[in-house]
Amino acid sequence: MRSQWAYSWVMVLSQSKKPALIFLTVISIFNLMGLMWVSMPQMSLGLLSLILMSLVAMKLMDSVKSGVLLLGFSLYVTVMTLGLLGWIGLVPDSVSALAWVVVMTMMMSHLIHFVTALLRAMARGSFQHDAIAEALGQTHQPILLSSLTTVVGFAVAAYFDAHYINMAVIVAVGVLFSYLVVLSWLPWVLLNWLLEFRVGQYEDRHGLSFVAKSLESNLMLRRGLTLIGILLAAWAVFQLVEQFDAMRAVLTMIVASFFLLLFAWRNLKVALAATLIGCLSVIVILSPMHWGHAISALSPFVLVVPMGIVLDDVVHFFSRYLKAEQSFFSKHEDKTRFALASVGRSIWLTSQLLVVGLVVLLFSDNELIRQASMMTILSILLVSFLLLSVMPSIAASVKKSDEKLTS
């Protein structure tokens, strides 16, 4: 069912293009004035990272204009965030740079999810103006929810530990501003600039639905992936016991995120599953980080960085899962297949592009940024594996068990 508010909002933007442009331009100029009072961080590698992600996006999305959009709006959000921080008068400390890793990953994720949803709607036959409303209706709630879980998580961590205050402020400004850009500037630009022709594009139309079909016909693969999921969960429990003191900030963010998801979804099982997958994706990574000598002494500042993007993927996946549940799907495997078809490709594209961008940050002179980038890369790959492989395997196994019981 289409979100009527999204169509109404796009209609308002379409009929008020000049007033909307003037208003958004005034806001942008006001933010730019704040650059006079901001302490500019070293962002040469960050700029290279954004450019490289946008170039790779052109190839993966088969759309040059989509890559241009990603680059333009990511640079815009970065500059506007710096301007707002100048108005706030934030004085950066030694760990503030880590917040920019969070902002970069969340910002690009928001943009990628919206653009891929737009391309999917266009591939299914919608004209671009209608596709904007469809994409906004599909991605608005997950983007808002993932932004809030990230902001609230860092705010709670800062409440219990003052060392996180500057990080929390930068993350809150950057993440929420990127959400507002997706809601305002991005639809306005797309109403005035047509992307490439997409009707009939198979990858956009069907997403990763083939994954569920493949797993249903391969018993050994299903059992293997399910076993891996069980072993990872057991290892996460062990790591949690071993590293409990270092994980306090992460656990605080996880608990805050759980209650926020529970309030938004009103579904205890789904909120708990989403939270556990997010927690698992960060905790399990501690071992390879130790084995690779990437963390000589566990830094809680590094550990909290991947939480935002991990929860972002989880929120997008389970939002579509719940959408299927609220419509006409009743079986677990059907709801999982629906999520794979509608948002699976977005998650996989986001993971690939963010890994490309974070690899660039591994060459930073800042040791904390190198550690956080490596941990975020591993966490992104793990959460993608859990959502796009282990979850469908469990769903397919449940289906086969139910078929045996009914027969």
mmCIF file of C-alpha atoms in Angstrom:
data_model
loop_
_atom_site.group_PDB
_atom_site.id
_atom_site.type_symbol
_atom_site.label_atom_id
_atom_site.label_comp_id
_atom_site.label_asym_id
_atom_site.label_seq_id
_atom_site.Cartn_x
_atom_site.Cartn_y
_atom_site.Cartn_z
ATOM 1 C CA MET A 1 0.000 0.000 0.000
ATOM 2 C CA ARG A 2 1.434 3.366 -1.027
ATOM 3 C CA SER A 3 2.205 6.048 1.524
ATOM 4 C CA GLN A 4 -0.192 8.861 0.716
ATOM 5 C CA TRP A 5 1.815 11.438 2.645
ATOM 6 C CA ALA A 6 4.825 10.828 0.379
ATOM 7 C CA TYR A 7 2.772 11.531 -2.737
ATOM 8 C CA SER A 8 1.339 14.643 -1.106
ATOM 9 C CA TRP A 9 4.808 15.860 -0.109
ATOM 10 C CA VAL A 10 6.235 15.310 -3.592
ATOM 11 C CA MET A 11 3.223 17.121 -5.034
ATOM 12 C CA VAL A 12 3.904 20.090 -2.735
ATOM 13 C CA LEU A 13 7.558 20.208 -3.831
ATOM 14 C CA SER A 14 6.539 19.891 -7.478
ATOM 15 C CA GLN A 15 4.050 22.747 -7.288
ATOM 16 C CA SER A 16 6.300 24.990 -5.162
ATOM 17 C CA LYS A 17 9.678 24.519 -6.823
ATOM 18 C CA LYS A 18 10.831 28.143 -6.639
ATOM 19 C CA PRO A 19 9.719 28.817 -3.023
ATOM 20 C CA ALA A 20 11.260 25.489 -1.957
ATOM 21 C CA LEU A 21 14.513 26.349 -3.746
ATOM 22 C CA ILE A 22 14.663 29.776 -2.109
ATOM 23 C CA PHE A 23 13.965 28.355 1.356
ATOM 24 C CA LEU A 24 16.534 25.551 1.034
ATOM 25 C CA THR A 25 19.119 27.947 -0.391
ATOM 26 C CA VAL A 26 18.677 30.402 2.494
ATOM 27 C CA ILE A 27 19.119 27.557 4.991
ATOM 28 C CA SER A 28 22.267 26.447 3.166
ATOM 29 C CA ILE A 29 23.764 29.952 3.139
ATOM 30 C CA PHE A 30 23.030 30.305 6.849
ATOM 31 C CA ASN A 31 24.842 27.028 7.545
ATOM 32 C CA LEU A 32 27.786 28.055 5.359
ATOM 33 C CA MET A 33 28.304 31.139 7.515
ATOM 34 C CA GLY A 34 29.032 28.816 10.427
ATOM 35 C CA LEU A 35 32.207 27.649 8.668
ATOM 36 C CA MET A 36 33.868 30.848 9.873
ATOM 37 C CA TRP A 37 33.878 29.518 13.440
ATOM 38 C CA VAL A 38 34.476 25.819 12.924
ATOM 39 C CA SER A 39 37.766 24.025 13.445
ATOM 40 C CA MET A 40 38.214 22.283 10.092
ATOM 41 C CA PRO A 41 39.251 18.629 10.428
ATOM 42 C CA GLN A 42 41.671 16.908 8.064
ATOM 43 C CA MET A 43 39.386 15.546 5.351
ATOM 44 C CA SER A 44 41.568 14.807 2.321
ATOM 45 C CA LEU A 45 41.154 11.044 2.698
ATOM 46 C CA GLY A 46 37.453 11.503 3.423
ATOM 47 C CA LEU A 47 37.032 13.440 0.164
ATOM 48 C CA LEU A 48 38.913 10.751 -1.756
ATOM 49 C CA SER A 49 36.716 8.129 -0.102
ATOM 50 C CA LEU A 50 33.498 9.879 -1.184
ATOM 51 C CA ILE A 51 34.751 10.294 -4.764
ATOM 52 C CA LEU A 52 35.782 6.640 -5.005
ATOM 53 C CA MET A 53 32.445 5.406 -3.602
ATOM 54 C CA SER A 54 30.553 7.537 -6.111
ATOM 55 C CA LEU A 55 32.610 6.245 -9.046
ATOM 56 C CA VAL A 56 32.070 2.635 -8.006
ATOM 57 C CA ALA A 57 28.358 3.377 -7.523
ATOM 58 C CA MET A 58 28.127 4.463 -11.162
ATOM 59 C CA LYS A 59 29.275 0.984 -12.169
ATOM 60 C CA LEU A 60 27.310 -1.073 -9.642
ATOM 61 C CA MET A 61 24.075 0.883 -10.157
ATOM 62 C CA ASP A 62 24.589 1.144 -13.919
ATOM 63 C CA SER A 63 23.776 4.828 -13.606
ATOM 64 C CA VAL A 64 26.277 7.673 -13.985
ATOM 65 C CA LYS A 65 23.753 10.242 -12.761
ATOM 66 C CA SER A 66 23.117 8.247 -9.572
ATOM 67 C CA GLY A 67 26.834 8.350 -8.794
ATOM 68 C CA VAL A 68 26.848 12.107 -9.365
ATOM 69 C CA LEU A 69 23.919 12.463 -6.945
ATOM 70 C CA LEU A 70 25.726 10.455 -4.274
ATOM 71 C CA LEU A 71 28.874 12.546 -4.577
ATOM 72 C CA GLY A 72 27.102 15.902 -4.703
ATOM 73 C CA PHE A 73 24.819 15.297 -1.749
ATOM 74 C CA SER A 74 27.485 13.606 0.385
ATOM 75 C CA LEU A 75 29.727 16.647 -0.061
ATOM 76 C CA TYR A 76 26.771 18.948 0.653
ATOM 77 C CA VAL A 77 25.849 17.128 3.882
ATOM 78 C CA THR A 78 29.493 17.213 5.017
ATOM 79 C CA VAL A 79 29.832 20.964 4.451
ATOM 80 C CA MET A 80 26.455 21.720 6.035
ATOM 81 C CA THR A 81 27.327 19.599 9.073
ATOM 82 C CA LEU A 82 30.580 21.514 9.524
ATOM 83 C CA GLY A 83 28.656 24.783 9.272
ATOM 84 C CA LEU A 84 26.130 23.732 11.917
ATOM 85 C CA LEU A 85 28.956 22.629 14.206
ATOM 86 C CA GLY A 86 30.474 26.108 13.740
ATOM 87 C CA TRP A 87 27.235 27.737 14.900
ATOM 88 C CA ILE A 88 27.084 25.364 17.874
ATOM 89 C CA GLY A 89 30.674 26.252 18.764
ATOM 90 C CA LEU A 90 31.854 22.669 19.169
ATOM 91 C CA VAL A 91 35.501 22.321 20.160
ATOM 92 C CA PRO A 92 36.792 18.974 18.779
ATOM 93 C CA ASP A 93 38.773 16.631 20.997
ATOM 94 C CA SER A 94 41.082 13.696 20.281
ATOM 95 C CA VAL A 95 38.289 11.219 19.523
ATOM 96 C CA SER A 96 35.926 13.552 17.612
ATOM 97 C CA ALA A 97 37.400 12.371 14.317
ATOM 98 C CA LEU A 98 35.763 8.981 14.883
ATOM 99 C CA ALA A 99 32.347 10.631 14.667
ATOM 100 C CA TRP A 100 33.037 11.504 11.036
ATOM 101 C CA VAL A 101 33.410 7.811 10.203
ATOM 102 C CA VAL A 102 29.894 7.306 11.588
ATOM 103 C CA VAL A 103 28.521 10.331 9.720
ATOM 104 C CA MET A 104 30.114 9.235 6.429
ATOM 105 C CA THR A 105 28.761 5.679 6.596
ATOM 106 C CA MET A 106 25.273 6.694 7.702
ATOM 107 C CA MET A 107 25.069 9.555 5.201
ATOM 108 C CA MET A 108 26.045 7.346 2.253
ATOM 109 C CA SER A 109 23.730 4.583 3.448
ATOM 110 C CA HIS A 110 20.740 6.956 3.531
ATOM 111 C CA LEU A 111 21.480 8.189 0.021
ATOM 112 C CA ILE A 112 22.109 4.708 -1.409
ATOM 113 C CA HIS A 113 18.930 3.230 0.051
ATOM 114 C CA PHE A 114 16.818 6.066 -1.349
ATOM 115 C CA VAL A 115 18.408 5.980 -4.804
ATOM 116 C CA THR A 116 18.194 2.182 -5.116
ATOM 117 C CA ALA A 117 14.537 2.267 -4.032
ATOM 118 C CA LEU A 118 13.948 4.945 -6.669
ATOM 119 C CA LEU A 119 15.681 2.873 -9.371
ATOM 120 C CA ARG A 120 13.660 -0.201 -8.391
ATOM 121 C CA ALA A 121 10.382 1.707 -8.681
ATOM 122 C CA MET A 122 11.450 3.035 -12.096
ATOM 123 C CA ALA A 123 12.480 -0.470 -13.223
ATOM 124 C CA ARG A 124 8.995 -1.677 -12.335
ATOM 125 C CA GLY A 125 7.457 0.875 -14.689
ATOM 126 C CA SER A 126 6.899 4.038 -12.626
ATOM 127 C CA PHE A 127 7.703 7.442 -14.069
ATOM 128 C CA GLN A 128 10.460 9.150 -12.098
ATOM 129 C CA HIS A 129 8.151 11.637 -10.348
ATOM 130 C CA ASP A 130 5.926 8.777 -9.114
ATOM 131 C CA ALA A 131 9.013 6.713 -8.269
ATOM 132 C CA ILE A 132 10.264 9.517 -5.995
ATOM 133 C CA ALA A 133 7.112 9.233 -3.904
ATOM 134 C CA GLU A 134 7.331 5.435 -3.861
ATOM 135 C CA ALA A 135 10.977 5.525 -2.771
ATOM 136 C CA LEU A 136 10.249 8.137 -0.124
ATOM 137 C CA GLY A 137 7.338 6.109 1.230
ATOM 138 C CA GLN A 138 9.468 2.958 1.389
ATOM 139 C CA THR A 139 12.660 4.410 2.859
ATOM 140 C CA HIS A 140 11.443 7.284 5.025
ATOM 141 C CA GLN A 141 10.617 5.285 8.145
ATOM 142 C CA PRO A 142 13.720 3.015 8.069
ATOM 143 C CA ILE A 143 16.012 6.009 7.469
ATOM 144 C CA LEU A 144 14.386 7.976 10.279
ATOM 145 C CA LEU A 145 14.434 4.982 12.618
ATOM 146 C CA SER A 146 18.057 4.088 11.901
ATOM 147 C CA SER A 147 19.011 7.754 12.377
ATOM 148 C CA LEU A 148 17.194 7.902 15.710
ATOM 149 C CA THR A 149 18.699 4.625 16.970
ATOM 150 C CA THR A 150 22.166 5.942 16.139
ATOM 151 C CA VAL A 151 21.603 9.367 17.688
ATOM 152 C CA VAL A 152 19.857 8.019 20.793
ATOM 153 C CA GLY A 153 22.515 5.334 21.200
ATOM 154 C CA PHE A 154 25.344 7.862 21.193
ATOM 155 C CA ALA A 155 23.362 10.234 23.416
ATOM 156 C CA VAL A 156 22.822 7.513 26.021
ATOM 157 C CA ALA A 157 26.503 6.573 25.848
ATOM 158 C CA ALA A 158 27.412 10.260 26.349
ATOM 159 C CA TYR A 159 25.035 10.492 29.314
ATOM 160 C CA PHE A 160 26.915 7.740 31.140
ATOM 161 C CA ASP A 161 30.368 8.776 29.919
ATOM 162 C CA ALA A 162 31.196 12.435 29.185
ATOM 163 C CA HIS A 163 34.005 11.421 26.820
ATOM 164 C CA TYR A 164 31.346 10.646 24.195
ATOM 165 C CA ILE A 165 29.661 14.072 24.262
ATOM 166 C CA ASN A 166 31.488 15.612 21.272
ATOM 167 C CA MET A 167 31.096 12.409 19.272
ATOM 168 C CA ALA A 168 27.385 12.345 20.068
ATOM 169 C CA VAL A 169 26.909 15.964 18.960
ATOM 170 C CA ILE A 170 28.721 15.492 15.638
ATOM 171 C CA VAL A 171 26.872 12.245 14.918
ATOM 172 C CA ALA A 172 23.498 13.781 15.796
ATOM 173 C CA VAL A 173 24.027 16.839 13.573
ATOM 174 C CA GLY A 174 25.424 14.876 10.623
ATOM 175 C CA VAL A 175 22.993 11.968 10.673
ATOM 176 C CA LEU A 176 19.842 14.034 11.213
ATOM 177 C CA PHE A 177 20.881 16.565 8.586
ATOM 178 C CA SER A 178 21.428 13.768 6.055
ATOM 179 C CA TYR A 179 17.905 12.544 6.842
ATOM 180 C CA LEU A 180 16.488 16.027 6.186
ATOM 181 C CA VAL A 181 18.380 16.188 2.878
ATOM 182 C CA VAL A 182 16.789 12.915 1.758
ATOM 183 C CA LEU A 183 13.411 14.389 2.671
ATOM 184 C CA SER A 184 13.870 17.762 0.953
ATOM 185 C CA TRP A 185 16.800 18.518 -1.365
ATOM 186 C CA LEU A 186 17.052 15.063 -2.967
ATOM 187 C CA PRO A 187 13.382 14.857 -4.078
ATOM 188 C CA TRP A 188 13.536 18.473 -5.300
ATOM 189 C CA VAL A 189 16.582 17.794 -7.488
ATOM 190 C CA LEU A 190 15.061 14.579 -8.863
ATOM 191 C CA LEU A 191 11.886 16.454 -9.793
ATOM 192 C CA ASN A 192 14.028 18.644 -12.039
ATOM 193 C CA TRP A 193 16.655 16.166 -13.282
ATOM 194 C CA LEU A 194 15.704 12.875 -14.918
ATOM 195 C CA LEU A 195 17.887 9.791 -14.405
ATOM 196 C CA GLU A 196 18.658 7.140 -17.030
ATOM 197 C CA PHE A 197 15.907 4.892 -18.423
ATOM 198 C CA ARG A 198 15.369 1.922 -16.062
ATOM 199 C CA VAL A 199 12.184 0.070 -17.092
ATOM 200 C CA GLY A 200 12.700 -3.700 -17.081
ATOM 201 C CA GLN A 201 16.067 -3.672 -15.264
ATOM 202 C CA TYR A 202 16.115 -7.204 -13.795
ATOM 203 C CA GLU A 203 18.441 -6.584 -10.829
ATOM 204 C CA ASP A 204 16.416 -3.589 -9.689
ATOM 205 C CA ARG A 205 13.074 -5.370 -10.078
ATOM 206 C CA HIS A 206 13.856 -8.657 -8.333
ATOM 207 C CA GLY A 207 16.670 -7.761 -5.926
ATOM 208 C CA LEU A 208 18.121 -10.802 -4.141
ATOM 209 C CA SER A 209 15.004 -12.967 -4.254
ATOM 210 C CA PHE A 210 17.081 -15.609 -6.062
ATOM 211 C CA VAL A 211 18.992 -16.203 -2.808
ATOM 212 C CA ALA A 212 15.877 -17.567 -1.092
ATOM 213 C CA LYS A 213 15.077 -19.790 -4.081
ATOM 214 C CA SER A 214 18.613 -21.196 -4.161
ATOM 215 C CA LEU A 215 18.602 -21.989 -0.444
ATOM 216 C CA GLU A 216 15.251 -23.765 -0.619
ATOM 217 C CA SER A 217 16.685 -26.287 -3.069
ATOM 218 C CA ASN A 218 20.042 -26.815 -1.321
ATOM 219 C CA LEU A 219 19.742 -28.671 1.979
ATOM 220 C CA MET A 220 23.462 -28.866 2.747
ATOM 221 C CA LEU A 221 23.985 -25.154 2.165
ATOM 222 C CA ARG A 222 21.030 -24.301 4.413
ATOM 223 C CA ARG A 223 22.339 -26.478 7.211
ATOM 224 C CA GLY A 224 25.848 -25.111 6.829
ATOM 225 C CA LEU A 225 24.768 -21.472 6.993
ATOM 226 C CA THR A 226 22.436 -22.143 9.921
ATOM 227 C CA LEU A 227 25.272 -23.902 11.766
ATOM 228 C CA ILE A 228 27.584 -20.958 11.114
ATOM 229 C CA GLY A 229 24.950 -18.620 12.547
ATOM 230 C CA ILE A 230 24.667 -20.747 15.695
ATOM 231 C CA LEU A 231 28.449 -20.877 16.131
ATOM 232 C CA LEU A 232 28.735 -17.105 15.678
ATOM 233 C CA ALA A 233 26.059 -16.551 18.312
ATOM 234 C CA ALA A 234 27.875 -18.862 20.751
ATOM 235 C CA TRP A 235 31.175 -17.110 20.083
ATOM 236 C CA ALA A 236 29.537 -13.711 20.646
ATOM 237 C CA VAL A 237 28.327 -14.826 24.080
ATOM 238 C CA PHE A 238 31.845 -15.980 24.940
ATOM 239 C CA GLN A 239 33.358 -12.696 23.729
ATOM 240 C CA LEU A 240 30.782 -10.710 25.685
ATOM 241 C CA VAL A 241 31.744 -12.451 28.901
ATOM 242 C CA GLU A 242 35.462 -11.995 28.201
ATOM 243 C CA GLN A 243 35.286 -8.347 27.144
ATOM 244 C CA PHE A 244 32.328 -7.134 29.188
ATOM 245 C CA ASP A 245 34.050 -4.051 30.624
ATOM 246 C CA ALA A 246 35.182 -2.849 27.178
ATOM 247 C CA MET A 247 31.699 -3.446 25.772
ATOM 248 C CA ARG A 248 29.765 -1.322 28.272
ATOM 249 C CA ALA A 249 29.261 1.584 25.849
ATOM 250 C CA VAL A 250 28.191 -0.762 23.044
ATOM 251 C CA LEU A 251 25.741 -2.571 25.314
ATOM 252 C CA THR A 252 24.310 0.741 26.462
ATOM 253 C CA MET A 253 23.680 1.706 22.829
ATOM 254 C CA ILE A 254 22.179 -1.719 22.096
ATOM 255 C CA VAL A 255 19.724 -1.525 25.001
ATOM 256 C CA ALA A 256 18.658 2.011 24.018
ATOM 257 C CA SER A 257 18.196 0.907 20.401
ATOM 258 C CA PHE A 258 16.146 -2.120 21.439
ATOM 259 C CA PHE A 259 13.603 -0.057 23.341
ATOM 260 C CA LEU A 260 13.377 2.470 20.497
ATOM 261 C CA LEU A 261 12.770 -0.316 17.939
ATOM 262 C CA LEU A 262 10.235 -1.939 20.241
ATOM 263 C CA PHE A 263 8.380 1.356 20.584
ATOM 264 C CA ALA A 264 8.406 1.969 16.817
ATOM 265 C CA TRP A 265 7.545 -1.556 15.638
ATOM 266 C CA ARG A 266 5.361 -2.798 18.501
ATOM 267 C CA ASN A 267 6.776 -6.267 17.843
ATOM 268 C CA LEU A 268 8.913 -7.827 20.570
ATOM 269 C CA LYS A 269 10.248 -10.733 18.486
ATOM 270 C CA VAL A 270 11.333 -8.613 15.538
ATOM 271 C CA ALA A 271 12.838 -5.873 17.750
ATOM 272 C CA LEU A 272 14.759 -8.499 19.726
ATOM 273 C CA ALA A 273 15.975 -10.293 16.569
ATOM 274 C CA ALA A 274 17.114 -7.005 15.006
ATOM 275 C CA THR A 275 18.941 -5.943 18.158
ATOM 276 C CA LEU A 276 20.661 -9.302 18.610
ATOM 277 C CA ILE A 277 21.882 -9.383 15.004
ATOM 278 C CA GLY A 278 23.265 -5.875 15.390
ATOM 279 C CA CYS A 279 24.995 -6.766 18.647
ATOM 280 C CA LEU A 280 26.330 -10.010 17.188
ATOM 281 C CA SER A 281 27.819 -8.228 14.172
ATOM 282 C CA VAL A 282 29.989 -6.036 16.398
ATOM 283 C CA ILE A 283 30.953 -8.423 19.203
ATOM 284 C CA VAL A 284 32.122 -11.265 16.945
ATOM 285 C CA ILE A 285 34.539 -8.905 15.183
ATOM 286 C CA LEU A 286 36.595 -8.414 18.359
ATOM 287 C CA SER A 287 38.484 -11.674 17.819
ATOM 288 C CA PRO A 288 39.775 -11.042 14.268
ATOM 289 C CA MET A 289 40.710 -7.512 15.339
ATOM 290 C CA HIS A 290 42.852 -9.010 18.105
ATOM 291 C CA TRP A 291 44.299 -11.706 15.858
ATOM 292 C CA GLY A 292 45.278 -9.082 13.295
ATOM 293 C CA HIS A 293 46.815 -6.909 16.046
ATOM 294 C CA ALA A 294 44.513 -4.084 14.963
ATOM 295 C CA ILE A 295 43.596 -3.342 18.573
ATOM 296 C CA SER A 296 46.397 -3.500 21.077
ATOM 297 C CA ALA A 297 44.157 -2.322 23.878
ATOM 298 C CA LEU A 298 40.406 -2.337 23.404
ATOM 299 C CA SER A 299 39.137 1.198 22.984
ATOM 300 C CA PRO A 300 35.455 1.732 23.728
ATOM 301 C CA PHE A 301 35.546 4.711 21.356
ATOM 302 C CA VAL A 302 36.424 2.395 18.469
ATOM 303 C CA LEU A 303 33.837 -0.206 19.432
ATOM 304 C CA VAL A 304 30.843 2.147 19.177
ATOM 305 C CA VAL A 305 31.660 3.384 15.659
ATOM 306 C CA PRO A 306 30.232 0.397 13.674
ATOM 307 C CA MET A 307 26.948 0.332 15.628
ATOM 308 C CA GLY A 308 25.251 3.011 13.529
ATOM 309 C CA ILE A 309 25.687 1.392 10.119
ATOM 310 C CA VAL A 310 25.087 -2.126 11.468
ATOM 311 C CA LEU A 311 21.748 -1.085 12.957
ATOM 312 C CA ASP A 312 20.968 0.795 9.751
ATOM 313 C CA ASP A 313 21.127 -2.399 7.662
ATOM 314 C CA VAL A 314 19.170 -4.328 10.271
ATOM 315 C CA VAL A 315 16.437 -1.669 10.461
ATOM 316 C CA HIS A 316 16.012 -1.567 6.670
ATOM 317 C CA PHE A 317 15.771 -5.362 6.422
ATOM 318 C CA PHE A 318 13.291 -5.870 9.245
ATOM 319 C CA SER A 319 11.208 -2.839 8.222
ATOM 320 C CA ARG A 320 10.486 -4.592 4.932
ATOM 321 C CA TYR A 321 9.955 -7.854 6.810
ATOM 322 C CA LEU A 322 7.296 -6.154 8.938
ATOM 323 C CA LYS A 323 5.796 -4.522 5.852
ATOM 324 C CA ALA A 324 5.282 -8.005 4.405
ATOM 325 C CA GLU A 325 3.766 -9.175 7.680
ATOM 326 C CA GLN A 326 1.326 -6.286 7.722
ATOM 327 C CA SER A 327 0.173 -6.913 4.159
ATOM 328 C CA PHE A 328 -0.639 -10.424 2.965
ATOM 329 C CA PHE A 329 2.375 -12.599 3.884
ATOM 330 C CA SER A 330 1.960 -14.879 6.873
ATOM 331 C CA LYS A 331 4.853 -17.342 6.548
ATOM 332 C CA HIS A 332 8.342 -16.528 7.763
ATOM 333 C CA GLU A 333 10.017 -17.576 4.497
ATOM 334 C CA ASP A 334 7.645 -15.431 2.403
ATOM 335 C CA LYS A 335 8.340 -12.368 4.528
ATOM 336 C CA THR A 336 12.086 -12.987 4.273
ATOM 337 C CA ARG A 337 11.846 -13.382 0.485
ATOM 338 C CA PHE A 338 9.911 -10.114 0.279
ATOM 339 C CA ALA A 339 12.644 -8.326 2.268
ATOM 340 C CA LEU A 340 15.356 -9.805 0.030
ATOM 341 C CA ALA A 341 13.506 -8.734 -3.111
ATOM 342 C CA SER A 342 12.762 -5.188 -1.967
ATOM 343 C CA VAL A 343 15.789 -4.179 0.097
ATOM 344 C CA GLY A 344 18.350 -6.999 -0.209
ATOM 345 C CA ARG A 345 20.123 -5.408 -3.161
ATOM 346 C CA SER A 346 20.197 -2.041 -1.380
ATOM 347 C CA ILE A 347 21.904 -3.601 1.637
ATOM 348 C CA TRP A 348 24.428 -5.418 -0.541
ATOM 349 C CA LEU A 349 25.203 -2.311 -2.615
ATOM 350 C CA THR A 350 25.571 -0.243 0.552
ATOM 351 C CA SER A 351 27.973 -2.806 2.003
ATOM 352 C CA GLN A 352 30.135 -2.887 -1.123
ATOM 353 C CA LEU A 353 30.334 0.878 -1.477
ATOM 354 C CA LEU A 354 31.041 1.515 2.204
ATOM 355 C CA VAL A 355 33.800 -1.093 2.232
ATOM 356 C CA VAL A 356 35.385 0.670 -0.755
ATOM 357 C CA GLY A 357 35.222 4.003 1.056
ATOM 358 C CA LEU A 358 36.456 2.693 4.387
ATOM 359 C CA VAL A 359 39.443 0.972 2.774
ATOM 360 C CA VAL A 360 40.692 4.456 1.870
ATOM 361 C CA LEU A 361 40.487 5.510 5.536
ATOM 362 C CA LEU A 362 42.767 2.618 6.483
ATOM 363 C CA PHE A 363 45.631 4.815 5.227
ATOM 364 C CA SER A 364 44.836 7.575 7.743
ATOM 365 C CA ASP A 365 47.540 8.840 10.090
ATOM 366 C CA ASN A 366 45.049 8.631 12.952
ATOM 367 C CA GLU A 367 45.355 5.230 14.624
ATOM 368 C CA LEU A 368 41.818 5.381 16.011
ATOM 369 C CA ILE A 369 40.374 6.035 12.541
ATOM 370 C CA ARG A 370 42.314 3.091 11.109
ATOM 371 C CA GLN A 371 41.030 0.804 13.840
ATOM 372 C CA ALA A 372 37.454 2.055 13.555
ATOM 373 C CA SER A 373 37.511 1.721 9.755
ATOM 374 C CA MET A 374 38.768 -1.851 9.911
ATOM 375 C CA MET A 375 36.224 -2.817 12.533
ATOM 376 C CA THR A 376 33.412 -1.154 10.579
ATOM 377 C CA ILE A 377 34.417 -2.988 7.389
ATOM 378 C CA LEU A 378 34.319 -6.357 9.151
ATOM 379 C CA SER A 379 31.046 -5.530 10.920
ATOM 380 C CA ILE A 380 29.380 -4.448 7.664
ATOM 381 C CA LEU A 381 30.411 -7.652 5.905
ATOM 382 C CA LEU A 382 29.230 -9.778 8.830
ATOM 383 C CA VAL A 383 25.809 -8.126 9.174
ATOM 384 C CA SER A 384 25.294 -8.451 5.409
ATOM 385 C CA PHE A 385 26.152 -12.145 5.635
ATOM 386 C CA LEU A 386 23.735 -12.653 8.523
ATOM 387 C CA LEU A 387 20.858 -10.769 6.902
ATOM 388 C CA LEU A 388 21.295 -11.979 3.331
ATOM 389 C CA SER A 389 22.434 -15.572 3.938
ATOM 390 C CA VAL A 390 21.820 -16.870 7.462
ATOM 391 C CA MET A 391 18.342 -15.346 7.864
ATOM 392 C CA PRO A 392 17.074 -16.799 4.541
ATOM 393 C CA SER A 393 18.629 -20.161 5.478
ATOM 394 C CA ILE A 394 16.752 -20.251 8.759
ATOM 395 C CA ALA A 395 13.557 -19.188 6.976
ATOM 396 C CA ALA A 396 13.953 -21.932 4.347
ATOM 397 C CA SER A 397 14.654 -24.526 7.055
ATOM 398 C CA VAL A 398 11.501 -23.498 8.933
ATOM 399 C CA LYS A 399 9.505 -23.852 5.707
ATOM 400 C CA LYS A 400 10.791 -27.360 5.064
ATOM 401 C CA SER A 401 10.053 -28.376 8.674
ATOM 402 C CA ASP A 402 6.497 -27.055 8.408
ATOM 403 C CA GLU A 403 5.968 -28.939 5.135
ATOM 404 C CA LYS A 404 7.074 -32.202 6.789
ATOM 405 C CA LEU A 405 4.731 -31.646 9.725
ATOM 406 C CA THR A 406 1.729 -30.915 7.485
ATOM 407 C CA SER A 407 2.435 -33.937 5.293
#
